[in-house]
Coordinates of C-alpha atoms and ligand atoms in Angstrom, one line a residue:
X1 CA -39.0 16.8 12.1
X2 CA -37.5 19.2 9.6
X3 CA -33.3 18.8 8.7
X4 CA -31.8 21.4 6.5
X5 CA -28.6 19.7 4.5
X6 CA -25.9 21.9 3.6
X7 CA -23.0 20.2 0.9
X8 CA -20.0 22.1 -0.6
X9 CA -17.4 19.8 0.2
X10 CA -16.0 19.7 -3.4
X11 CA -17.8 21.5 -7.3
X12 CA -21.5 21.2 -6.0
X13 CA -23.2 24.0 -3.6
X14 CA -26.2 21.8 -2.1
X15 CA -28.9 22.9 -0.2
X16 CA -31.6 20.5 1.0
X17 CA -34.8 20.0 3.5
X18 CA -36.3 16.2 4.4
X19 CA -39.0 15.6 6.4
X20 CA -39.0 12.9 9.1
X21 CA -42.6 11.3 9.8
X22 CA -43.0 11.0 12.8
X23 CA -45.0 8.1 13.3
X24 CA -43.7 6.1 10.2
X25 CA -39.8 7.0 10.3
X26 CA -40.1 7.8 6.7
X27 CA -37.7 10.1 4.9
X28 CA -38.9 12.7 2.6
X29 CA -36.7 14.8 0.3
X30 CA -38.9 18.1 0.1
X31 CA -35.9 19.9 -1.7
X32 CA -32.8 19.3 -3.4
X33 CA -31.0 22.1 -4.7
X34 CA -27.4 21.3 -6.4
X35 CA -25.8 24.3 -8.2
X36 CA -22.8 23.0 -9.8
X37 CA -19.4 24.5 -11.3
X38 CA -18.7 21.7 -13.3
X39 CA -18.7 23.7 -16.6
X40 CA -16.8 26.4 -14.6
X41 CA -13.8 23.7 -13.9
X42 CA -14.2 21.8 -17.1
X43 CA -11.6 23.5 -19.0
X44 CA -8.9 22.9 -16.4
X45 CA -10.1 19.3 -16.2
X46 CA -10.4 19.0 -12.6
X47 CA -11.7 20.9 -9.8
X48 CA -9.9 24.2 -8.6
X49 CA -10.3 24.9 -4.8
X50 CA -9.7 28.3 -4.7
X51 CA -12.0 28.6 -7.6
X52 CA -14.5 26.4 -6.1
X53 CA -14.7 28.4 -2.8
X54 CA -15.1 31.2 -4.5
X55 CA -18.4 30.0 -6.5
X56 CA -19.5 28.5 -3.4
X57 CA -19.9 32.1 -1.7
X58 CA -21.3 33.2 -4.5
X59 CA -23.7 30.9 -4.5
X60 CA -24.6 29.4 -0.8
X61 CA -26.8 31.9 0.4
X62 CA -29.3 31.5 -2.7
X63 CA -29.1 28.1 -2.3
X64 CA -30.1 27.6 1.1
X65 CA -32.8 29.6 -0.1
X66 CA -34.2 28.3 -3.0
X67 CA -34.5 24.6 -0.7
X68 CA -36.4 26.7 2.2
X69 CA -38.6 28.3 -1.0
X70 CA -38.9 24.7 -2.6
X71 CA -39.7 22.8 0.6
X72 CA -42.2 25.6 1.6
X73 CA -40.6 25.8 4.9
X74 CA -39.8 28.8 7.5
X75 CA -36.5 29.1 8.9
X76 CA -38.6 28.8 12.2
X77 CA -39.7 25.0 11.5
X78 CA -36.4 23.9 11.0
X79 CA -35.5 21.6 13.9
X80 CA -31.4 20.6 12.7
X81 CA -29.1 21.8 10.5
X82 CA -26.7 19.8 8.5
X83 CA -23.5 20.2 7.1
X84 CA -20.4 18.3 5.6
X85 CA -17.6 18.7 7.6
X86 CA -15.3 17.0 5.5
X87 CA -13.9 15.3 4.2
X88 CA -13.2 17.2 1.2
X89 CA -11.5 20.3 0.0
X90 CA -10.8 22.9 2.4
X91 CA -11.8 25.9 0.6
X92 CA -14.8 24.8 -0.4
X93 CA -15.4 23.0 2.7
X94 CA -14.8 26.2 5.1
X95 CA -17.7 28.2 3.1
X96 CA -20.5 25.3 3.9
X97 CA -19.3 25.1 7.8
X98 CA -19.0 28.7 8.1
X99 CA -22.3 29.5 6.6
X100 CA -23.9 26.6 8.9
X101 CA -22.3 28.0 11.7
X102 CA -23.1 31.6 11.1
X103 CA -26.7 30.2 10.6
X104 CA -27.1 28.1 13.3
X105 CA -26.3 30.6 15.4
X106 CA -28.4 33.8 14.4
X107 CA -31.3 31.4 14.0
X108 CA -30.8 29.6 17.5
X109 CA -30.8 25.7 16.0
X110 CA -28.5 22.7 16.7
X111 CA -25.7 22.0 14.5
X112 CA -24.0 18.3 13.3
X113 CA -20.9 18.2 10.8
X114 CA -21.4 15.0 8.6
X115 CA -18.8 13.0 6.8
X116 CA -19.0 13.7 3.4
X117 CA -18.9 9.3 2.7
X118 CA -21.7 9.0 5.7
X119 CA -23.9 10.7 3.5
X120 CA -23.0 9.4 0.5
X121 CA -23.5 5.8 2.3
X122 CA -27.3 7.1 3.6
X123 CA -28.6 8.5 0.4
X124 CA -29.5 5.0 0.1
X125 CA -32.2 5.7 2.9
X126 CA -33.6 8.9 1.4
X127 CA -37.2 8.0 0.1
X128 CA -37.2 4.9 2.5
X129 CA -39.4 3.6 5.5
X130 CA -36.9 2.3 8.4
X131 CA -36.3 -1.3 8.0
X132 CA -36.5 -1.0 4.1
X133 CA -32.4 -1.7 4.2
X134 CA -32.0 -4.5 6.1
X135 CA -28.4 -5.0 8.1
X136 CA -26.2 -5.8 8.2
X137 CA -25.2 -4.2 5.2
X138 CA -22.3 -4.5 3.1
X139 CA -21.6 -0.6 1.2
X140 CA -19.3 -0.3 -2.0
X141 CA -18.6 3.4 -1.7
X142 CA -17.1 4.5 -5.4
X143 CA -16.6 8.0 -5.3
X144 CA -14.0 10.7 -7.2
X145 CA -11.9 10.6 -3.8
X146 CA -13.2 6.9 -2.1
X147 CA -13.5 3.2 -3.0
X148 CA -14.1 1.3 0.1
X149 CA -15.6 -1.3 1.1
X150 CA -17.5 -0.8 4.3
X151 CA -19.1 -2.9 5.9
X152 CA -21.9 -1.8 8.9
X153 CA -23.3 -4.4 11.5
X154 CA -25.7 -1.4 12.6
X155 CA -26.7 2.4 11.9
X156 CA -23.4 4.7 12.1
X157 CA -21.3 1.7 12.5
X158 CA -18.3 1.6 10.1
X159 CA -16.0 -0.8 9.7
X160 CA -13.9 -0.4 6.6
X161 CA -12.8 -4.1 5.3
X162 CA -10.9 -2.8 1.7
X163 CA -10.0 0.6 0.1
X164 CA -8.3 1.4 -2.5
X165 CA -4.3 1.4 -2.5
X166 CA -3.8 4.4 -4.9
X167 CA -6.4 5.8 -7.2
X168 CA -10.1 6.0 -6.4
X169 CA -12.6 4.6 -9.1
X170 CA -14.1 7.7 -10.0
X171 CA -10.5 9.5 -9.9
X172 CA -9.4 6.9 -12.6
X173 CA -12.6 7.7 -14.7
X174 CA -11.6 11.2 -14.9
X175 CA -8.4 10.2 -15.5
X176 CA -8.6 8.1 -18.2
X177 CA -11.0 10.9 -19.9
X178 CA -8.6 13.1 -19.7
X179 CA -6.2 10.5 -21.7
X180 CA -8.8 10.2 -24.1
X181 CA -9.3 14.1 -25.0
X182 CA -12.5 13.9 -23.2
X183 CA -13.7 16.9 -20.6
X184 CA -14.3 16.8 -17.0
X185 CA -15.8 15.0 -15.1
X186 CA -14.9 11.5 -16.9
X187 CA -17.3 9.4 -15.5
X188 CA -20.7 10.2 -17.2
X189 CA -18.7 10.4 -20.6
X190 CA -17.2 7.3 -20.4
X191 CA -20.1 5.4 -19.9
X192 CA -22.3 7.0 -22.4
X193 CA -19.2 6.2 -24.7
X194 CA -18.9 2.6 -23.5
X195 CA -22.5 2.2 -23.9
X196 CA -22.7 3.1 -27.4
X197 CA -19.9 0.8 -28.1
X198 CA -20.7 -2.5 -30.1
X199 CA -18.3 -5.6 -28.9
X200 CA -18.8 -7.1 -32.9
X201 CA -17.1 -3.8 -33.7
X202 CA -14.2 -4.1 -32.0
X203 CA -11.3 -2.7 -34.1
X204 CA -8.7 -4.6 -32.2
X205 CA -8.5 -7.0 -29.2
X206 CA -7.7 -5.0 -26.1
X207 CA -7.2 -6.8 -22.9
X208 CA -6.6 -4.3 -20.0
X209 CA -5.2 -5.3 -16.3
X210 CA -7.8 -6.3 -13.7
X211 CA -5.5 -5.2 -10.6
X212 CA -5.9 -7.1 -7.6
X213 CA -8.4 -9.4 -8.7
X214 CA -7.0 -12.1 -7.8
X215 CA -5.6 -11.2 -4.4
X216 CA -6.5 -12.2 -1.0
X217 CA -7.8 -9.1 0.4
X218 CA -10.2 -6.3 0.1
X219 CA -8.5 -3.9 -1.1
X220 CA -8.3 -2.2 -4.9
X221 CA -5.6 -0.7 -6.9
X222 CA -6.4 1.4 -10.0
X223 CA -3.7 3.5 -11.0
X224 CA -2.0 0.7 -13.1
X225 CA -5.3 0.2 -15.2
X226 CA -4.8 3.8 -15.9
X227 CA -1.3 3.6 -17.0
X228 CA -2.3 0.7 -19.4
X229 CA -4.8 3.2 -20.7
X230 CA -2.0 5.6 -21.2
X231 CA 0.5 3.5 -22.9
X232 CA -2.2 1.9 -25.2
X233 CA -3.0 5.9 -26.0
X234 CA 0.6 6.6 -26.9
X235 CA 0.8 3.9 -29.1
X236 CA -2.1 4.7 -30.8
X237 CA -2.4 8.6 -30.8
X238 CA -3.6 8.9 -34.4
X239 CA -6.5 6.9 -33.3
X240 CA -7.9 9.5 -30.8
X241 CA -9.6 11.4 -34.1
X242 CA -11.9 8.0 -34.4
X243 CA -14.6 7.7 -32.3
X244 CA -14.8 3.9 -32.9
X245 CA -11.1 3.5 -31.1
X246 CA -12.6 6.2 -28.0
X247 CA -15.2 3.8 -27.7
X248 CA -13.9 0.6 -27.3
X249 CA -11.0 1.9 -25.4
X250 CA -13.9 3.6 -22.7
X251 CA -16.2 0.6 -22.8
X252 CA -12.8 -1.8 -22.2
X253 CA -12.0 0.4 -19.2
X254 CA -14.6 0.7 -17.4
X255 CA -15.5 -2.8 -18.1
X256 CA -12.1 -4.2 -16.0
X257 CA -12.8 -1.2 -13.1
X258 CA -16.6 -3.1 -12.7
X259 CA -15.2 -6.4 -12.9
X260 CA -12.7 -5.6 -10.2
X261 CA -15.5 -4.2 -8.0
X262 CA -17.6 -6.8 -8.8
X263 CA -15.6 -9.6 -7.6
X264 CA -14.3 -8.1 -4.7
X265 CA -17.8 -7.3 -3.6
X266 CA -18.9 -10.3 -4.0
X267 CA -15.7 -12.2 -2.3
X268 CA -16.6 -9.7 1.0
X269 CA -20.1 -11.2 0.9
X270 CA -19.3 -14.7 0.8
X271 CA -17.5 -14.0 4.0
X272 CA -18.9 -11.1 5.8
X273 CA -22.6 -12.0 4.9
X274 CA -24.4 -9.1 4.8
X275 CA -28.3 -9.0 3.9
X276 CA -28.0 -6.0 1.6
X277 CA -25.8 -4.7 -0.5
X278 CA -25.6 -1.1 -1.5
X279 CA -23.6 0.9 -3.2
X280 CA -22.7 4.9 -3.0
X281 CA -21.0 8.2 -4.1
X282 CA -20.3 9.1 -8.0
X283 CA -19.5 6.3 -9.7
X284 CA -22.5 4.8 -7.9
X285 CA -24.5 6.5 -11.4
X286 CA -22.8 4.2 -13.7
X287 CA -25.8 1.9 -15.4
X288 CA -23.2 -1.1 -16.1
X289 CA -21.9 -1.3 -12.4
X290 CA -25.6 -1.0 -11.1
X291 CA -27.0 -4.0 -13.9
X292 CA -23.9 -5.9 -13.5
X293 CA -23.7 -5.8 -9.4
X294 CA -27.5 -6.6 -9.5
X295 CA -27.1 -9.5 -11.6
X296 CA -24.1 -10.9 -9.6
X297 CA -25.6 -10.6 -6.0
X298 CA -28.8 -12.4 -7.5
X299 CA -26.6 -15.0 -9.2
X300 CA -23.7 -15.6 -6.4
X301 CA -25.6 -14.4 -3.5
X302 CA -28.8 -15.9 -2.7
X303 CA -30.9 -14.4 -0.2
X304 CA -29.0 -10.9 -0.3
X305 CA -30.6 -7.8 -1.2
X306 CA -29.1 -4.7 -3.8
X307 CA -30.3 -1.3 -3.5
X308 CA -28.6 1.9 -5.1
X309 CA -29.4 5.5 -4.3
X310 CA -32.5 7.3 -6.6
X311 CA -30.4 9.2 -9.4
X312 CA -31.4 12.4 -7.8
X313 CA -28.9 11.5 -5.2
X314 CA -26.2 9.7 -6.5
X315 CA -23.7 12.2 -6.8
X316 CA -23.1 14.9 -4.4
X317 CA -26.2 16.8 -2.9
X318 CA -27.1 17.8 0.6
X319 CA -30.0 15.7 1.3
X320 CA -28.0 12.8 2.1
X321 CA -26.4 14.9 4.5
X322 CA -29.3 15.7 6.0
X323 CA -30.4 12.4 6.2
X324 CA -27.0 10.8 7.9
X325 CA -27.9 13.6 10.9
X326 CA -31.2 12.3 11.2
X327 CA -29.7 9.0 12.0
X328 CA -26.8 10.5 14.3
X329 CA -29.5 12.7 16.0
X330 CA -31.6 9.6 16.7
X331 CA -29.0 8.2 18.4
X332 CA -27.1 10.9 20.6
X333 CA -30.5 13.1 20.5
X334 CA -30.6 17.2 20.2
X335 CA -28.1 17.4 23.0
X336 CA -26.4 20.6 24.2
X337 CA -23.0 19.9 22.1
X338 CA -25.1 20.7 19.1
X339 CA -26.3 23.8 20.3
X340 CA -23.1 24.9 21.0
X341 CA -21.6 23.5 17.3
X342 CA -21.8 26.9 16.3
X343 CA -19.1 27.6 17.7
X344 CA -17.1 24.4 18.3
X345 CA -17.5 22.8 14.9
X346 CA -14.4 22.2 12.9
X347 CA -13.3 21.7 9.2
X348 CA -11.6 18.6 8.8
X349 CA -10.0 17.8 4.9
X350 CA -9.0 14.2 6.4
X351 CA -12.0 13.6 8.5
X352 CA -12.0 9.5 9.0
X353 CA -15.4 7.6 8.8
Ligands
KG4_1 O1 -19.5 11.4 -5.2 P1 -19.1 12.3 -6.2 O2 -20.2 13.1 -6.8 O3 -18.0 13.3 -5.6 C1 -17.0 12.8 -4.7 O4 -17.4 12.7 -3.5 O5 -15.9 12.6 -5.2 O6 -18.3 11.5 -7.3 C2 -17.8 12.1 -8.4 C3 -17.1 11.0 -9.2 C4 -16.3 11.6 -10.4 O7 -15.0 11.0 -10.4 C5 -17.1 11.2 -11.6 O8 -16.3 11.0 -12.8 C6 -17.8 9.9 -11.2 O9 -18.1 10.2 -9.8 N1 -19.0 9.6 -11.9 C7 -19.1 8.4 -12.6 C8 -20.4 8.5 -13.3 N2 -21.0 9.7 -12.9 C9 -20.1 10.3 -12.1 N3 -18.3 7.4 -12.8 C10 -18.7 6.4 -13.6 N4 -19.9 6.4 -14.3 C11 -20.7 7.4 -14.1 N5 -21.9 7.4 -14.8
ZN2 ZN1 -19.2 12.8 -3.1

């Protein structure tokens, strides 16, 4: 079975084809085609929908393309297509839906609108045999608009156990960069910054907020760690020109987001008991959360697997979208409300998991 993925739910235009064995189950990514606008939205330090959408038609037609060219597929061996349905930012949202629609109608295939977190949450089965993840499974979604906890019993089964309050963890990344002087997106800069900082060079003692740490729930709250950030900033604003103070300010950051995911993690897992653990969306790229969650579940957690998505698929791209249909289609099979998607599909900027 051939799935054509179609992303634009935010800055990346995504185009992708996996191939389903079909006597294995095994998922292969035969193209992944991201053409991002991050430089495009850089210098207003976040993303611009209208701009966005626009860039997205410019570029959604060559895309689909290139991942047909790259997979070495005919329109005529596609047997679904794919496409985010939200949520995310209209704009961009209504140029990915549209074009699947338009597509799956002049080529005659079935249609299925993904959530954008649903994909996010099966890029962790991309490159997999079935059975590789065992459940239940317990996901840490950290994206630039998420940070749940979600914890599924079974395929497609959501049940969302903590989310963030205010900020998500990747929105308070970019944040904070933007404190810092640094360009957007915040994330990747961050933590090559924290990375390069050395602890024995610490130019001061900083000790940021770990919000929520210590509560009895789920959930997360990260807009106060940013304000910390900010006032520490003000107080220091001749500092900014000295890359030693950037650093230890990004490595001292991010270090109380990871230790706030961490423990609330693995607080979930002592109670929920999942076998795996996996994590997913953006922020699922930072090295220190992926070391520092490994170490934890093999530390505190005996027995429990951790499994992060290939970097090729950690931040947003359209074969994980194509791969959450494959498990949807599995279970409701090609039936005749995806033939008539074309139509019937809708754009939803809320759309709940
Ligand atoms: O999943 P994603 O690509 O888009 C959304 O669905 O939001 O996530 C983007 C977010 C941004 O906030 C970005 O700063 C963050 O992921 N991010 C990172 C890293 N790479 C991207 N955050 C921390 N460390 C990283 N290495
Ligand atoms: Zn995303």
């Amino acid at each position: 079975m051939y799935i054509l993925g179609i992303e634009t739910s935010c800055d990346e235009t995504a185009a992708a084809i996996i191939r389903i064995d079909e006597k294995s189950g095994s998922i292969k990514p035969l193209s992944n085609v991201i053409s991002s606008q991050i430089r495009l939205h850089a210098r207003w330090g976040g993303v611009v929908p209208n701009l966005a959408a626009r860039e997205h038609l410019r570029n959604i037609l060559p895309v689909i393309q290139a991942s047909l060219a790259e997979a070495d597929i005919r329109k005529e061996n596609i047997d679904l297509i794919a496409v985010t349905q939200g949520p995310g930012l209209i704009p961009a949202l209504l140029i990915g839906t549209n074009t699947a629609k338009t597509i799956a109608y002049a080529w005659q295939k079935p249609l299925l609108g993904i959530h954008h977190i649903e994909g996010h949450i099966y890029a962790n089965f991309i490159a997999k045999d079935p059975g590789d993840i065992a459940f239940p499974v317990l996901c840490l979604v950290v994206s630039g608009g998420h940070t749940q906890l979600v914890l599924m019993k079974k395929h497609l089964d959501y049940e969302i156990i903590g989310e963030t309050q205010d900020d998500a963890a990747g929105e308070a990344f970019d944040k904070v960069a933007r404190i810092l002087g640094l360009s957007y997106p915040g994330g990747p800069i961050i933590s090559k910054l924290a990375d390069e900082f050395k602890p024995e060079k610490s130019l001061f003692p900083i000790s940021f907020p770990r919000p929520m740490i210590a509560s009895k729930n789920f959930n997360f709250s990260f807009s106060g760690l940013k304000t910390s950030v900010l006032y520490l900033v003000k107080k220091n604003q001749a500092r900014l020109a000295d890359k030693k103070f950037v650093r230890q300010v990004a490595y001292e950051f991010q270090q109380a987001v990871i230790d706030v995911l961490l423990a609330k993690t693995v607080a979930a897992a002592k109670i929920h008991k999942p076998k795996t653990i996996i994590l997913a969306g953006g922020v699922s790229a930072n090295t220190q959360l992926q070391i520092q969650l490994g170490k934890a579940v093999s530390q505190q957690l005996a027995g429990t697997d951790f499994s992060f998505p290939d970097p090729s698929f950690q931040l947003d791209n359209a074969a994980m979208v194509a791969t959450a249909a494959f498990f949807r289609q599995q279970k409701n099979g090609l039936n005749d409300t995806l033939f008539s998607n074309w139509k019937e599909l809708t754009t939803e900027a809320n759309l709940k998991l």
